[in-house]
mmCIF file of C-alpha atoms in Angstrom:
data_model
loop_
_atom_site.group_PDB
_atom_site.id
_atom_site.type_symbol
_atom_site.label_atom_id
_atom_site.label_comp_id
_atom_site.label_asym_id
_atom_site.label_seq_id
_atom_site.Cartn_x
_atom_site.Cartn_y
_atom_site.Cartn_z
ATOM 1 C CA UNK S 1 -18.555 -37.834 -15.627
ATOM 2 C CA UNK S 2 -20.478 -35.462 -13.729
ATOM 3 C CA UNK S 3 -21.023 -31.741 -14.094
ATOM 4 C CA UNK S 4 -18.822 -29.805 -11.291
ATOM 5 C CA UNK S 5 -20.552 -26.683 -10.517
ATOM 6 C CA UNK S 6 -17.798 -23.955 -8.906
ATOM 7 C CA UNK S 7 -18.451 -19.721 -7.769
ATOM 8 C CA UNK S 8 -15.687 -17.741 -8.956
ATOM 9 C CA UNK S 9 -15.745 -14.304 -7.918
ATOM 10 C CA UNK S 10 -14.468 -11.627 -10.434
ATOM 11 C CA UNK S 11 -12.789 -7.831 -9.679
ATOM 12 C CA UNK S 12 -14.846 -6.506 -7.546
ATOM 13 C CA UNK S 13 -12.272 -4.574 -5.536
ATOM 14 C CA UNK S 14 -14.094 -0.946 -5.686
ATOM 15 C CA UNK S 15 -17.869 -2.526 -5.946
ATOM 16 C CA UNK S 16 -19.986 -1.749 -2.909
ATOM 17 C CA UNK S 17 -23.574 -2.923 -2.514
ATOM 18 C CA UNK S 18 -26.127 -0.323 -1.167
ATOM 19 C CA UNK S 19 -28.124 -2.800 0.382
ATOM 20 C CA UNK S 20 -27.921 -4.756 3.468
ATOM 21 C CA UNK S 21 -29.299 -7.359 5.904
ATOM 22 C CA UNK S 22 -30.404 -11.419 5.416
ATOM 23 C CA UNK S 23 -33.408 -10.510 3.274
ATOM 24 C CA UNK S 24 -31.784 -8.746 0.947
ATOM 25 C CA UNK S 25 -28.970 -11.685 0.722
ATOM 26 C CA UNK S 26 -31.730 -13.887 0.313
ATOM 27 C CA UNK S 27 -33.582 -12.219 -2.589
ATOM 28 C CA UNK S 28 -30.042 -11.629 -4.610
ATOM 29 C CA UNK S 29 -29.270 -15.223 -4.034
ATOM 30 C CA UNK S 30 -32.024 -16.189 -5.370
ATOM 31 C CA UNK S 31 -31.780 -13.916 -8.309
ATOM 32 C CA UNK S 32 -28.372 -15.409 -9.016
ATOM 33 C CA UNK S 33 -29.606 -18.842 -8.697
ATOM 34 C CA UNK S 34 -32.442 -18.372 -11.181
ATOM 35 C CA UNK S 35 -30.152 -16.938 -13.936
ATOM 36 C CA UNK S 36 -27.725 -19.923 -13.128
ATOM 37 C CA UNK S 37 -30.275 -22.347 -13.836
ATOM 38 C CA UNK S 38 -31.770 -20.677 -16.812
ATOM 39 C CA UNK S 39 -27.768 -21.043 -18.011
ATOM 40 C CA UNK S 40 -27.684 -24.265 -17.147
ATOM 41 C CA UNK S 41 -30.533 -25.413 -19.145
ATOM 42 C CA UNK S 42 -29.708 -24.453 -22.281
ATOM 43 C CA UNK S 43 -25.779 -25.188 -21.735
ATOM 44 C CA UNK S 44 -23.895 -27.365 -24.309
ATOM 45 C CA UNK S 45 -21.156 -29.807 -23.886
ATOM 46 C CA UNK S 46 -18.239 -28.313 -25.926
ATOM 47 C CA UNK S 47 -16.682 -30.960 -28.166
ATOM 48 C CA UNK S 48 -12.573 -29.516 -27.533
ATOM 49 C CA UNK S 49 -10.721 -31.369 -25.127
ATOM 50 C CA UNK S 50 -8.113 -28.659 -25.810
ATOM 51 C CA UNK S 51 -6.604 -28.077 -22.522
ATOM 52 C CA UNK S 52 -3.596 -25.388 -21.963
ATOM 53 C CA UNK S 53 -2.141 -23.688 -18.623
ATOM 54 C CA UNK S 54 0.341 -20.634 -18.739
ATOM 55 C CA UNK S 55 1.834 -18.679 -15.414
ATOM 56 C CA UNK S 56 4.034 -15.624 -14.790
ATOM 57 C CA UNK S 57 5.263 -14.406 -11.608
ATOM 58 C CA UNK S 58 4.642 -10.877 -11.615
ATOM 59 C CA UNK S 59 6.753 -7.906 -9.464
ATOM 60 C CA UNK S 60 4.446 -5.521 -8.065
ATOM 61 C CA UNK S 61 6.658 -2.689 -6.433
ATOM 62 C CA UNK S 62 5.605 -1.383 -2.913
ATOM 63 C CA UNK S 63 5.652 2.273 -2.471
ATOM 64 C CA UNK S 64 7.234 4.229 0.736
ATOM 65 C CA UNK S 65 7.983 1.430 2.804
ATOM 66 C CA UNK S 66 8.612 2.877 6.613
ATOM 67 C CA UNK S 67 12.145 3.006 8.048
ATOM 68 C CA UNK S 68 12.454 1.491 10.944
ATOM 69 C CA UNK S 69 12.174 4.405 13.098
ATOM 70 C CA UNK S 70 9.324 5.561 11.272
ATOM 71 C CA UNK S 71 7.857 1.916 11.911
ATOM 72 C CA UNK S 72 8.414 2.468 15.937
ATOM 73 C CA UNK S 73 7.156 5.896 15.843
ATOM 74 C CA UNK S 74 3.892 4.690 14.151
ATOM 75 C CA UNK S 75 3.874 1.734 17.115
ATOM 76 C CA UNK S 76 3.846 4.850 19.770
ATOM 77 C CA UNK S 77 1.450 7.198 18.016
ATOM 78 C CA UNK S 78 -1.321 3.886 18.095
ATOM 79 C CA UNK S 79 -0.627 3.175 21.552
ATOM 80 C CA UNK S 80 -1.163 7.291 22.637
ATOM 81 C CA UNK S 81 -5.103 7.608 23.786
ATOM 82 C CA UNK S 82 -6.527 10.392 22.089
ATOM 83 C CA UNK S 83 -4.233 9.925 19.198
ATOM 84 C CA UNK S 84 -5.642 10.127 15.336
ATOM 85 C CA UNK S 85 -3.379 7.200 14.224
ATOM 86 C CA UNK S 86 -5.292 5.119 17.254
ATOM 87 C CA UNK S 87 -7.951 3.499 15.007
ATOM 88 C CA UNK S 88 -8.713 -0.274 16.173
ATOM 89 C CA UNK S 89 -6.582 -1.373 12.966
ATOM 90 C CA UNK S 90 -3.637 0.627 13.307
ATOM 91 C CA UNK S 91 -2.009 -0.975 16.759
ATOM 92 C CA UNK S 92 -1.925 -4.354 15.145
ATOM 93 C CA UNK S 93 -0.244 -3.201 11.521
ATOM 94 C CA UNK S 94 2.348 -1.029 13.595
ATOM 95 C CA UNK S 95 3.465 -3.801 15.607
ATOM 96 C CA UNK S 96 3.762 -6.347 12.921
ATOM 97 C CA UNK S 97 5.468 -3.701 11.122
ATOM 98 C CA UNK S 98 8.085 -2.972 13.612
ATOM 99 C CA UNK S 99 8.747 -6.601 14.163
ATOM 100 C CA UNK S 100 9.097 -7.394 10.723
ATOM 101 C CA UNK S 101 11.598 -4.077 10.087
ATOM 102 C CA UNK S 102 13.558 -5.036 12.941
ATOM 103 C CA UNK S 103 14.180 -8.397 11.127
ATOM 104 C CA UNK S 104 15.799 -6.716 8.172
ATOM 105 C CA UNK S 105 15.185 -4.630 5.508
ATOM 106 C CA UNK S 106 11.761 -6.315 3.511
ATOM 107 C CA UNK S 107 11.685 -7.241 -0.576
ATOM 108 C CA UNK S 108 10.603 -3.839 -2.376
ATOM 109 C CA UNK S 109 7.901 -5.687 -3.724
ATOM 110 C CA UNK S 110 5.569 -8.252 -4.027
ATOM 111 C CA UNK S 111 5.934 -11.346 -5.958
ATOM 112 C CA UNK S 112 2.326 -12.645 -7.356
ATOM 113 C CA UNK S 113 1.192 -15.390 -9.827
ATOM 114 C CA UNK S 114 -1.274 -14.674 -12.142
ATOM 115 C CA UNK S 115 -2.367 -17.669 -14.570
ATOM 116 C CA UNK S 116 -4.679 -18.752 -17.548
ATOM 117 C CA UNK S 117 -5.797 -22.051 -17.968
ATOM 118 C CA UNK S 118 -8.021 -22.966 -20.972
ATOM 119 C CA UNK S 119 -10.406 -25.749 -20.857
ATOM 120 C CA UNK S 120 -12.015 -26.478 -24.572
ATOM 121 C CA UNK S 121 -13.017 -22.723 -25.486
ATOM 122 C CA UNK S 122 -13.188 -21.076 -22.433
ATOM 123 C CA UNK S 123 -10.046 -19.495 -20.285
ATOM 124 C CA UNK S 124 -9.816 -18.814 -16.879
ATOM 125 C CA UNK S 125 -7.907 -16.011 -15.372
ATOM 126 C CA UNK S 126 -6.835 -15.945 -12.233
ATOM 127 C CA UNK S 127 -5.726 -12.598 -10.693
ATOM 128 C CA UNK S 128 -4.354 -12.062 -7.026
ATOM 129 C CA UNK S 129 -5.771 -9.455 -4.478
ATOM 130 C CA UNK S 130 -8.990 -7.385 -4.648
ATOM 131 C CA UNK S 131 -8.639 -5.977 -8.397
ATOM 132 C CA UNK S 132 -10.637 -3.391 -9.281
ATOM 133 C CA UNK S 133 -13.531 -3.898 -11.730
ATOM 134 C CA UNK S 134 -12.107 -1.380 -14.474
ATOM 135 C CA UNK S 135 -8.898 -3.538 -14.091
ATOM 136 C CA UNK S 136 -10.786 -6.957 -15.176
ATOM 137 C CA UNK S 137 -13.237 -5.498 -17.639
ATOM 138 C CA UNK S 138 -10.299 -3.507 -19.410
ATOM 139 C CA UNK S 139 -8.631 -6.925 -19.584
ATOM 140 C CA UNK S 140 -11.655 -8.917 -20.932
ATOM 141 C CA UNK S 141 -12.414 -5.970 -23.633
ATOM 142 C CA UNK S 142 -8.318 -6.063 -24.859
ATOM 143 C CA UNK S 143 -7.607 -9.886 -24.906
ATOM 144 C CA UNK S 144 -11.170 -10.643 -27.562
ATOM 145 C CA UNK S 145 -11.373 -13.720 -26.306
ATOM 146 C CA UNK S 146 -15.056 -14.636 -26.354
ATOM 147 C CA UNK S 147 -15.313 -17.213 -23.119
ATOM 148 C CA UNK S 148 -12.816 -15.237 -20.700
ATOM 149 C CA UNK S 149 -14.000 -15.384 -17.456
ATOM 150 C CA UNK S 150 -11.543 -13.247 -14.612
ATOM 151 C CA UNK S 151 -10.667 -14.615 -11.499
ATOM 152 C CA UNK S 152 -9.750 -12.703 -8.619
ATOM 153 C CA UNK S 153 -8.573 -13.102 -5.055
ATOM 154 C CA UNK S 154 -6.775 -16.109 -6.461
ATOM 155 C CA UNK S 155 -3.230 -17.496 -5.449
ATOM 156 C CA UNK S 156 -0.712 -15.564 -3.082
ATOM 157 C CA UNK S 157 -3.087 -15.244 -0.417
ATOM 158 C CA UNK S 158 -4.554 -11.342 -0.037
ATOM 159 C CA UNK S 159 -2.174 -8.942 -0.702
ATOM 160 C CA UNK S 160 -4.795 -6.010 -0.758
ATOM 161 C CA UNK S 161 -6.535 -3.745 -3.357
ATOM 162 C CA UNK S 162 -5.478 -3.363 -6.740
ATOM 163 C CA UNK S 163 -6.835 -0.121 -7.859
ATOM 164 C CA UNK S 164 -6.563 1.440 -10.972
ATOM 165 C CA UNK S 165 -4.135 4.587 -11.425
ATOM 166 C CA UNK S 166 -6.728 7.507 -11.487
ATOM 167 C CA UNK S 167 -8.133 5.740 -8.158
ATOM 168 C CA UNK S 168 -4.262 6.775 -6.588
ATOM 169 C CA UNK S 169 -4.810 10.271 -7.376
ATOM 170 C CA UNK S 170 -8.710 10.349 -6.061
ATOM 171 C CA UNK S 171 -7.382 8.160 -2.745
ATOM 172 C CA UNK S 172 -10.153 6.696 -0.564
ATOM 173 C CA UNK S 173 -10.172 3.661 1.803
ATOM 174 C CA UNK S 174 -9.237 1.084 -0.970
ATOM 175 C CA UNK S 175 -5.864 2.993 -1.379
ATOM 176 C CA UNK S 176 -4.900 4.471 1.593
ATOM 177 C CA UNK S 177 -6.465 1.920 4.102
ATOM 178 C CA UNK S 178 -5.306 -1.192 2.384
ATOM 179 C CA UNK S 179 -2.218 -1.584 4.038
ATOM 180 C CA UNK S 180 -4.034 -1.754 7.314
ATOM 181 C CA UNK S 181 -6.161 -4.205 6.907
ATOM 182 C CA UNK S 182 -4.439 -6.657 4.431
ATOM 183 C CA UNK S 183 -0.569 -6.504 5.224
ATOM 184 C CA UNK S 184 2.323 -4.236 5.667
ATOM 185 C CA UNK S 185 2.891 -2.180 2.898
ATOM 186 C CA UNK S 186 0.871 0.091 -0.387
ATOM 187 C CA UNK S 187 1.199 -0.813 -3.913
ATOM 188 C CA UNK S 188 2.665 1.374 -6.115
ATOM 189 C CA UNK S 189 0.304 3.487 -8.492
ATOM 190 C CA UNK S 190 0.502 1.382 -11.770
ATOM 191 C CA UNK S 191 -0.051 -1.908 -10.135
ATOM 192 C CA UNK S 192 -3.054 -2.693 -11.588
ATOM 193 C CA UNK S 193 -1.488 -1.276 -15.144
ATOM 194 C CA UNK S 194 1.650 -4.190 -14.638
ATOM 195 C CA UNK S 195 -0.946 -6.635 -13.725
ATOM 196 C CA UNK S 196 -3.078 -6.618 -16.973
ATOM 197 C CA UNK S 197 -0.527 -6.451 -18.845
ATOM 198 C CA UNK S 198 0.756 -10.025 -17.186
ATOM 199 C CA UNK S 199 -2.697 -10.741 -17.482
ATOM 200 C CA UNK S 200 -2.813 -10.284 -21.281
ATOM 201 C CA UNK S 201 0.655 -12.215 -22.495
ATOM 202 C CA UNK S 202 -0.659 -15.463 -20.125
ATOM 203 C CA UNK S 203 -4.578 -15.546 -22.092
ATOM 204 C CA UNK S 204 -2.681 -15.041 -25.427
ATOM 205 C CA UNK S 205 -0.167 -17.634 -24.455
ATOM 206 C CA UNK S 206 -3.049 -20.297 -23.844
ATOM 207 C CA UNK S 207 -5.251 -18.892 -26.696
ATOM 208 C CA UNK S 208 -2.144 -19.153 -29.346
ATOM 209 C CA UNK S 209 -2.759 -21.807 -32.222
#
């Protein structure tokens, strides 16, 4: 049949370009598309027809999730002019929050599917939410599997970053701005920790003779 090219992008939760603007888009696509094509010419159709697919559902605990007074205290502090908790982000998040606390008391955490799927000698991992790139190369340099390629912002929508532990204890926008922009609540430090872990037990399910 014919070849099916696909992008997958990998953790790249704490990775931040220092450059900027449609030239310099330009020039990195075209870098990418030069090493994809060198790769492309010298690729080799793999004789296994081995195909295998494993899945867990993974419980990623949230971490101080708001009362409801808390939530409609938050809703006034956004809506006061002048206030520090009146960022352009923080009106929307308060109100969904308050609506969704008045509804009843949430889940304590978040239920996400991570999955590997092997295809001849090669295994995909898929990983939800912005991981971070310690997270996936960690995972890669543990499971020895020689054709891994990790897959993030997959399945479950966006339910934010997924930083590492030490990034809890340095804090920064990926930890204590996520909630803001991506949903309701934080993960709890050790997330990312769980999440390999998952990660590990699905690529050695798929990779076992």
């Amino acid at each position: 049949g014919a070849e099916h090219a696909q992008f997958l992008q990998g953790c790249a939760g704490n990775v931040n370009v220092k450059i900027s603007g449609r030239e310099a888009a330009d020039t990195a696509g075209q870098i990418l598309a030069d090493a994809v094509r060198a790769a492309a010419s010298s690729a080799q159709a793999s004789a296994s027809l081995d195909l295998r697919v494993a899945s867990e559902v993974v419980h990623l605990p949230w971490v101080g999730i708001p009362t409801l007074a808390e939530a409609r205290q938050a809703l006034a502090d956004a809506k006061t002019p002048g206030s520090k908790a009146q960022p352009f982000y923080r009106r929307p998040w308060a109100e969904n929050l308050a609506r969704t606390l008045e509804a009843g008391r949430p889940p304590d955490q978040a239920d996400v599917l991570v999955q590997a799927l092997k295809v001849g000698d090669a295994v995909f991992l898929a990983l939800p939410g912005e991981v971070f790139a310690e997270i996936g190369l960690g995972i890669k340099q543990r499971a020895g599997v020689e054709h891994l390629f990790v897959v993030a912002y997959a399945n479950n929508g966006e339910i934010g970053y997924i930083p590492t532990a030490a990034a809890f204890a340095e804090g920064g926008m990926e930890v204590d701005a996520s909630p803001f922009y991506y949903g309701l609540f934080q993960l709890a430090p050790g997330c990312g920790e769980i999440l390999a872990e998952s990660a590990l037990r699905v690529v050695r399910t798929v990779c076992a003779r």
